[in-house]
mmCIF file of C-alpha atoms in Angstrom:
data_model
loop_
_atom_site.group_PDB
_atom_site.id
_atom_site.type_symbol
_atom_site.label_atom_id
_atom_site.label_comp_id
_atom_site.label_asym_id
_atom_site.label_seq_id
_atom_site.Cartn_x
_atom_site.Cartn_y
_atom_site.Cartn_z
ATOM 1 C CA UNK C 1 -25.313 -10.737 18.631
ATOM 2 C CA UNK C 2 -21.666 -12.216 18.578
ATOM 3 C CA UNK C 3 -18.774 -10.496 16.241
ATOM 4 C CA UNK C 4 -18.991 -13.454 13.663
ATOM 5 C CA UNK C 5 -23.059 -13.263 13.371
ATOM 6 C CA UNK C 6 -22.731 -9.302 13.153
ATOM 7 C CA UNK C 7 -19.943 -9.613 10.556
ATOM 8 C CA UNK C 8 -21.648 -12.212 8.330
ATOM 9 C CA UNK C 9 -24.559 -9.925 8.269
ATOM 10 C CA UNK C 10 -22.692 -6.661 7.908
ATOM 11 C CA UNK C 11 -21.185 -8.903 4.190
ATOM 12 C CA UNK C 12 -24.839 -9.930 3.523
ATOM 13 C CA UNK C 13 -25.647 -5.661 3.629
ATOM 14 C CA UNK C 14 -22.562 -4.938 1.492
ATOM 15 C CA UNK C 15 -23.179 -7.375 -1.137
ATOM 16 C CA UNK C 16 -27.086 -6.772 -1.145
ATOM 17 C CA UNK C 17 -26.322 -2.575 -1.893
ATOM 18 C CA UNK C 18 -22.981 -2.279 -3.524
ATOM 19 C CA UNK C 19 -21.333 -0.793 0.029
ATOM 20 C CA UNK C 20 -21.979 0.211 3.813
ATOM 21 C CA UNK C 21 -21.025 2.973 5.776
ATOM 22 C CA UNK C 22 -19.571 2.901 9.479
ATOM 23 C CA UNK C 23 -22.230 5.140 11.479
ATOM 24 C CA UNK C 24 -25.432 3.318 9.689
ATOM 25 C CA UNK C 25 -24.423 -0.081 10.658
ATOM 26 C CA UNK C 26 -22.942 0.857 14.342
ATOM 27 C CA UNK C 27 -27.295 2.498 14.544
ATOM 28 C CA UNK C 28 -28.436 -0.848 12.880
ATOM 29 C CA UNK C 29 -26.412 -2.853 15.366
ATOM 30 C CA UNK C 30 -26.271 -0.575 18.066
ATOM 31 C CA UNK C 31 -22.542 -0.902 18.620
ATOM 32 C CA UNK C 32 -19.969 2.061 18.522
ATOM 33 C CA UNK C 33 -18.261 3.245 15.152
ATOM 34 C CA UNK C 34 -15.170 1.551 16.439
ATOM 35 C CA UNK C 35 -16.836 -1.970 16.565
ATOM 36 C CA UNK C 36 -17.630 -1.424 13.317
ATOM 37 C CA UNK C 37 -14.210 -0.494 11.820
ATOM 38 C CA UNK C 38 -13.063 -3.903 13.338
ATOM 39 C CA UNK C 39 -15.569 -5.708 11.640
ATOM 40 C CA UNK C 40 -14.953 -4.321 8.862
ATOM 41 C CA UNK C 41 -10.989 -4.643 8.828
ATOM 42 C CA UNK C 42 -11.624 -8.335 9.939
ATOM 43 C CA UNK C 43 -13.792 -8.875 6.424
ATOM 44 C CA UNK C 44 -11.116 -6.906 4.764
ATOM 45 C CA UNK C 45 -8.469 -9.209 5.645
ATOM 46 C CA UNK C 46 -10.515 -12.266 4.835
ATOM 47 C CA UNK C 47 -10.741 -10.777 1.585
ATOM 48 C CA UNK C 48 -14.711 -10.538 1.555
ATOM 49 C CA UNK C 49 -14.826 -6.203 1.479
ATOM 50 C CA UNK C 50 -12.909 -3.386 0.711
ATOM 51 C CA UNK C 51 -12.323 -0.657 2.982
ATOM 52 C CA UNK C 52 -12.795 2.590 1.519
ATOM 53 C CA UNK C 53 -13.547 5.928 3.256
ATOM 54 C CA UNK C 54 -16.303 5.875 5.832
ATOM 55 C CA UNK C 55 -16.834 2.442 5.355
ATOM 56 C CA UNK C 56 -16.869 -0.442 3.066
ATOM 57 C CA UNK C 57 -17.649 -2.685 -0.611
ATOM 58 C CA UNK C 58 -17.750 -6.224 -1.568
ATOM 59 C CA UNK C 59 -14.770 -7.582 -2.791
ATOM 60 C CA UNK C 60 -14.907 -7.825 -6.616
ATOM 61 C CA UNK C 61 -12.608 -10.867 -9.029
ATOM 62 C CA UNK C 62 -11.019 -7.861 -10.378
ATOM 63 C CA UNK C 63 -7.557 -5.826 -8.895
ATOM 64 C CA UNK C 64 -8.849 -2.617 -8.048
ATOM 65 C CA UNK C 65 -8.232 0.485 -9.815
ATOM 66 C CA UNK C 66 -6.208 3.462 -8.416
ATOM 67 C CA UNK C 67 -8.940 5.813 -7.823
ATOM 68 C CA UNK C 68 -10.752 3.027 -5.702
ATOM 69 C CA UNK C 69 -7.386 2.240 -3.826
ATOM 70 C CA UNK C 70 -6.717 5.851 -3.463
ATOM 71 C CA UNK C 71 -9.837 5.808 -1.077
ATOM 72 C CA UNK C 72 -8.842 3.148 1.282
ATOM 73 C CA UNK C 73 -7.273 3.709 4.748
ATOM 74 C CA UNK C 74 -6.538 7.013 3.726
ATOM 75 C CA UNK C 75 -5.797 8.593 7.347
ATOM 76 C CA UNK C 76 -3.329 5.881 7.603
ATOM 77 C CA UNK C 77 -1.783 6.446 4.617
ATOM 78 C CA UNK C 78 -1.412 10.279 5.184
ATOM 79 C CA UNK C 79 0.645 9.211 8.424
ATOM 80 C CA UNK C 80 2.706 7.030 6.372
ATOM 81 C CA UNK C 81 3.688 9.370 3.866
ATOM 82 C CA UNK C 82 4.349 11.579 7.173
ATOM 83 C CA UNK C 83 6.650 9.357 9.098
ATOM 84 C CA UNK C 84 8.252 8.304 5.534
ATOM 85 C CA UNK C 85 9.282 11.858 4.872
ATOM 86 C CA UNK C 86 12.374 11.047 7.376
ATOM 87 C CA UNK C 87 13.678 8.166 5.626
ATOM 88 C CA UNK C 88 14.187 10.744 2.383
ATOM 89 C CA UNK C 89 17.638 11.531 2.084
ATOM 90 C CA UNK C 90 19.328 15.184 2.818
ATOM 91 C CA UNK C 91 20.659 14.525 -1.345
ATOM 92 C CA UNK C 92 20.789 11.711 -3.201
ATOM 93 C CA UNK C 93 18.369 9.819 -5.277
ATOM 94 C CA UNK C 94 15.360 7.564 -4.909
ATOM 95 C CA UNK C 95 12.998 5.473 -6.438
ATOM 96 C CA UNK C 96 9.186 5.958 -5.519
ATOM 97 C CA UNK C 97 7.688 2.984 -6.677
ATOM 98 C CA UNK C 98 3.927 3.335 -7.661
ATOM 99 C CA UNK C 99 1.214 3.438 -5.275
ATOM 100 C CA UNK C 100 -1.301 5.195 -3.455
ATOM 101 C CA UNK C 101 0.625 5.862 -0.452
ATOM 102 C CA UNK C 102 3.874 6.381 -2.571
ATOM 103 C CA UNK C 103 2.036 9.247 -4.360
ATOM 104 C CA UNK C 104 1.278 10.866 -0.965
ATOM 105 C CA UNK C 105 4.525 10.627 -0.066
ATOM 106 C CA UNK C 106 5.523 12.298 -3.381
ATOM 107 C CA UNK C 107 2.839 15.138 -3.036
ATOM 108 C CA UNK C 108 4.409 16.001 1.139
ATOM 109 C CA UNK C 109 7.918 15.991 -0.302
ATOM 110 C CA UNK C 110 9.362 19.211 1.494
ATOM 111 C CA UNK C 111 9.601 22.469 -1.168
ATOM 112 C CA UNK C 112 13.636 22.808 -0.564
ATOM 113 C CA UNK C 113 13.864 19.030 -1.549
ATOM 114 C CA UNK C 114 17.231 18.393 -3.745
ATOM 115 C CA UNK C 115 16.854 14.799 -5.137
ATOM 116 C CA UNK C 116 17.483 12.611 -8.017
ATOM 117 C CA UNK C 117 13.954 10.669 -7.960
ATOM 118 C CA UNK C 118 13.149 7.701 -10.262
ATOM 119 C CA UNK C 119 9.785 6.708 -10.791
ATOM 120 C CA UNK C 120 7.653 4.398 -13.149
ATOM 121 C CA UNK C 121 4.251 5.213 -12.065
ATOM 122 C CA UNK C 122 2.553 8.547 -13.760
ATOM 123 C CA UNK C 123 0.255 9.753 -11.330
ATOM 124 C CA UNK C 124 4.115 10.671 -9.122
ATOM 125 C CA UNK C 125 6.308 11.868 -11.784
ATOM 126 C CA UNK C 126 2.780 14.036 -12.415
ATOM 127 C CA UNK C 127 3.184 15.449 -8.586
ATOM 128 C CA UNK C 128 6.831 16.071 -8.712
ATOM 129 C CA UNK C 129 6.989 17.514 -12.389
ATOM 130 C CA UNK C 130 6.825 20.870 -11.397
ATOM 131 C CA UNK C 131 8.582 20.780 -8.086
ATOM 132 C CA UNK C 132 11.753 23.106 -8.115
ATOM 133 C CA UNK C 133 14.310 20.918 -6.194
ATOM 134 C CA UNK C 134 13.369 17.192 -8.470
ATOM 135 C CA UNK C 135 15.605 16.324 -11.238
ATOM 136 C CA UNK C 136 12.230 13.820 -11.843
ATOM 137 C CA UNK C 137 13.255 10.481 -14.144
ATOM 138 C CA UNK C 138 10.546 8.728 -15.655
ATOM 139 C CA UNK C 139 10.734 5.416 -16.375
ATOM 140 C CA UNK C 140 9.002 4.063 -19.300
ATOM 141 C CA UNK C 141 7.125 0.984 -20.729
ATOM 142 C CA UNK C 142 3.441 -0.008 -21.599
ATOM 143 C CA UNK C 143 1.448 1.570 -18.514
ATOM 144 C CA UNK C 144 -1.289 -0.819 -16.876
ATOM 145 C CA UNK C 145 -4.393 1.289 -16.980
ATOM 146 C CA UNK C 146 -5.550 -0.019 -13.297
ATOM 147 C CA UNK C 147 -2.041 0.983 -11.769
ATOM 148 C CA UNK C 148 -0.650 4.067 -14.461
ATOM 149 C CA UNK C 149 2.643 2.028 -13.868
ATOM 150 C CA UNK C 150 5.473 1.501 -16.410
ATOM 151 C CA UNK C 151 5.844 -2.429 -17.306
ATOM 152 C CA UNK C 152 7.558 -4.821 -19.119
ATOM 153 C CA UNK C 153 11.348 -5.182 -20.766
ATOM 154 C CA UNK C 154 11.691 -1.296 -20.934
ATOM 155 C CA UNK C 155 11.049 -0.529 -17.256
ATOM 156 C CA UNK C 156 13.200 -3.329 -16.046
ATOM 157 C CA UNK C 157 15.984 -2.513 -18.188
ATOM 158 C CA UNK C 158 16.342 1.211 -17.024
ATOM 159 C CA UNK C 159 16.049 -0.135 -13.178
ATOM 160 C CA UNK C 160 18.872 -2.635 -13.990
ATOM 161 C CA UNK C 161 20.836 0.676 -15.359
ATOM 162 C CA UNK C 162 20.621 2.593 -11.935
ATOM 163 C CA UNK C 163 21.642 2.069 -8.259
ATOM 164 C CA UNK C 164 19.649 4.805 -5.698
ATOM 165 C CA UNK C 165 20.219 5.533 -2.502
ATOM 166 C CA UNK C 166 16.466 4.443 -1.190
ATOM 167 C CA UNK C 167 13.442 2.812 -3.007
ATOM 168 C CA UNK C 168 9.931 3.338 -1.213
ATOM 169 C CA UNK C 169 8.333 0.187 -2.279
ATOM 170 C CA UNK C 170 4.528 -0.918 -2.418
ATOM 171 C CA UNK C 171 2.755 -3.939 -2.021
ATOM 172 C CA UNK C 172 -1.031 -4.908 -1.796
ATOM 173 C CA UNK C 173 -0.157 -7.583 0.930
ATOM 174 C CA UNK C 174 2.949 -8.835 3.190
ATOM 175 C CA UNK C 175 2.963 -11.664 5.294
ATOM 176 C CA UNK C 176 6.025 -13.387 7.244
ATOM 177 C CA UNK C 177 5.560 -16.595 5.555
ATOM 178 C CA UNK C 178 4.333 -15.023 2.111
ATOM 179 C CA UNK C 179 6.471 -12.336 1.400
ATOM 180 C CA UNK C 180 5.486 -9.137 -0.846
ATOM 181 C CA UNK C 181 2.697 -10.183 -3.088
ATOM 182 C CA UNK C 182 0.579 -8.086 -6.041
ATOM 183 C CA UNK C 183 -1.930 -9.100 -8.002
ATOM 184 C CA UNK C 184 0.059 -8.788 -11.620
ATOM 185 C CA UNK C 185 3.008 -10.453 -12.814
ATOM 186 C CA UNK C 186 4.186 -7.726 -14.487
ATOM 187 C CA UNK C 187 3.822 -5.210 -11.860
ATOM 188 C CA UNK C 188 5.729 -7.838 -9.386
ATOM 189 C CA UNK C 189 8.774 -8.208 -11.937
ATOM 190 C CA UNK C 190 9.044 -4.174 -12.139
ATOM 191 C CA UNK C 191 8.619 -3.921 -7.884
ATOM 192 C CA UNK C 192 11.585 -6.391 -7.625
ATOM 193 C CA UNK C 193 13.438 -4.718 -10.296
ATOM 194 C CA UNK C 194 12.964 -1.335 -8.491
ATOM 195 C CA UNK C 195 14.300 -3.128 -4.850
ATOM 196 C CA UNK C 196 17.272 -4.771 -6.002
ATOM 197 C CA UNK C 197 17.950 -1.049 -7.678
ATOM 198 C CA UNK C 198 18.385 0.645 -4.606
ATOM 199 C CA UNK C 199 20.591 0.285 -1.536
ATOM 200 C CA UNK C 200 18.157 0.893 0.757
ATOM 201 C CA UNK C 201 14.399 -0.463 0.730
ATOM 202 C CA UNK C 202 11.828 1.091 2.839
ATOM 203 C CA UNK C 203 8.325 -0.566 2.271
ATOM 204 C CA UNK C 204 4.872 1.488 2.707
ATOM 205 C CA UNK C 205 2.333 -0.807 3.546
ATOM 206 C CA UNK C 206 -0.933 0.335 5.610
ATOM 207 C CA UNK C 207 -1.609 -2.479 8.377
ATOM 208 C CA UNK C 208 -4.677 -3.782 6.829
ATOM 209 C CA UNK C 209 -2.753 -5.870 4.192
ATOM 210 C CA UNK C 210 -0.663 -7.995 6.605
ATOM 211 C CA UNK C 211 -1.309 -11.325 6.200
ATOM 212 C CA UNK C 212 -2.654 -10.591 2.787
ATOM 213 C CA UNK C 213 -1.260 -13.449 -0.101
ATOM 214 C CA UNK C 214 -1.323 -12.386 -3.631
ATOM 215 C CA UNK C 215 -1.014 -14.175 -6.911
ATOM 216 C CA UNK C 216 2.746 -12.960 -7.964
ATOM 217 C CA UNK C 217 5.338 -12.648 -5.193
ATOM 218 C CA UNK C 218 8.409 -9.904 -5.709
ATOM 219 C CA UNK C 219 10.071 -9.882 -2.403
ATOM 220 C CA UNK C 220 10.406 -11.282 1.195
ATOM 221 C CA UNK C 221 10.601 -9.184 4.400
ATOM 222 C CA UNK C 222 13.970 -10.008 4.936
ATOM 223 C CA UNK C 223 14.549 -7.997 2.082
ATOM 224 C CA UNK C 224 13.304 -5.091 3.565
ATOM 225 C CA UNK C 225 15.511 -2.636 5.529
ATOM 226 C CA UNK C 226 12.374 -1.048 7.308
ATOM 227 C CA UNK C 227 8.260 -0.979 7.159
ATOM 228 C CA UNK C 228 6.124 2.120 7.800
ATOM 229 C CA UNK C 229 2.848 0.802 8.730
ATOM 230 C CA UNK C 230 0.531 2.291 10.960
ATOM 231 C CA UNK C 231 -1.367 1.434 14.710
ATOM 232 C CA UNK C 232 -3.593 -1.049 13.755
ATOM 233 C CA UNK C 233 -0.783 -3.680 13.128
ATOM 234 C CA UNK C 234 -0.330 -5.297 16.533
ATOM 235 C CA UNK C 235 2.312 -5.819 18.917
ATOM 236 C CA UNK C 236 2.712 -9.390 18.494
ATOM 237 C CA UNK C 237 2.700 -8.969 14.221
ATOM 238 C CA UNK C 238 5.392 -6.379 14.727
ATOM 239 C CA UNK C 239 7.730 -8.725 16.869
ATOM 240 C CA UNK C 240 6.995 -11.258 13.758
ATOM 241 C CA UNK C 241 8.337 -8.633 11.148
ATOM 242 C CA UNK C 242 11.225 -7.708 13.275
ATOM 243 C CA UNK C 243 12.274 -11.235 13.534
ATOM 244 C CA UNK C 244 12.795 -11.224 10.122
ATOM 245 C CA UNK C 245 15.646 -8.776 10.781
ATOM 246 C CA UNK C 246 13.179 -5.371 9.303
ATOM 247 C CA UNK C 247 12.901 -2.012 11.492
ATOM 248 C CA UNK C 248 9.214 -1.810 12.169
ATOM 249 C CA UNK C 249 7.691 2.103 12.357
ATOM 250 C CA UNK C 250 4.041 2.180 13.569
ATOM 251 C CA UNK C 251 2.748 5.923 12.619
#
């Protein structure tokens, strides 16, 4: 069976039971678990499944909530949040924009951390509330119940108020020729109001949304001073980010 026939088929199981898991389909097609991850990732960027842990669901209309997102490329993520822990400043302040891998970056923050951090999404300024070393600055608005992110003409006034030292931005997808893209208007105009905050951006972004295009655009690469990613994005997509003058970090 060739990749494309295996892959429409592996979609056809997905949307038949709601979701399929890596070591069924590599017995049903008698491939290796690794086979099946790139099938999977290549549906995933054509936007027909979702990754999630141990394998994968159909695509739904709808953005997907946090706790959904939360279970997507997690190993990736966790070496994200690693490598992104040496981008924090020895003092100073940030901004951790909200996301799923910003939030794992906010739970690894190191005990004898002294920072200013500035944050808009709940589910962070939850993690760092009781942390010793945080003088923790929540920024407020109506909260999007898919995201638990501050929106709208309160948020972007307080980031227009402030000027940090880093911002760890999110995006659902990035592309050279698409910039940063999210699903949400709103969220976008917060994201952008949260880069141009900071004098430093540093964008977390797991591989599997390059050359991902959302409805409302924030940002282009150039804007970005550097982007954590991990293995899976490619030599050749790496040399494309660079060119756009960004310091790529594969953990």
């Amino acid at each position: 069976m060739f990749a494309a026939e295996r892959q429409q088929e592996i979609l056809r199981l997905a949307r038949d039971g709601g979701r399929v898991d890596v070591l069924s389909l590599a017995e049903e097609f008698q491939v290796t678990a690794e086979t099946v991850r790139r099938d999977l990732k290549a549906l995933d960027r054509a936007g027909l499944v979702r990754r999630v842990h141990g394998g994968a669901i159909p695509a739904g209309q709808l953005e997907p909530d946090l706790a959904e997102r939360d279970t997507v490329a997690t190993d990736e993520k966790d070496g994200i949040a690693r490598a992104a822990l040496a981008e924090l400043p020895a003092e100073g302040s940030v901004i951790l924009d909200a996301g799923t891998t910003s939030a794992r970056l906010a739970a690894a923050f190191p005990v004898d951390s002294r920072l200013t951090v500035v944050t808009h999404a709940l589910p962070i300024a939850a993690r760092l509330a009781d942390h010793p070393g945080i003088a923790l600055h929540l920024v407020g608005g109506r909260v999007r119940h898919r995201t638990r992110a501050a929106v709208d003409a309160w948020a972007l006034r307080a980031y227009g108020e402030i000027r940090a030292d880093v911002v760890f931005l999110a995006t659902n997808g990035f592309a050279v020729d698409g910039g940063l893209t999210t699903p949400d208007l709103a969220e976008a105009a917060v994201k952008r109001a949260a880069a141009q905050a900071a004098r430093r951006v540093v964008l977390l972004a797991d591989s599997a949304k390059f050359g991902r295009r959302h409805f409302a655009r924030f940002g282009e690469l150039r804007d970005v001073d550097v982007l954590i990613t991990d293995t899976g994005l490619g030599d050749d997509d790496a040399r494309a980010v660079e060119a756009q003058g960004t310091e790529v970090i594969r953990a």
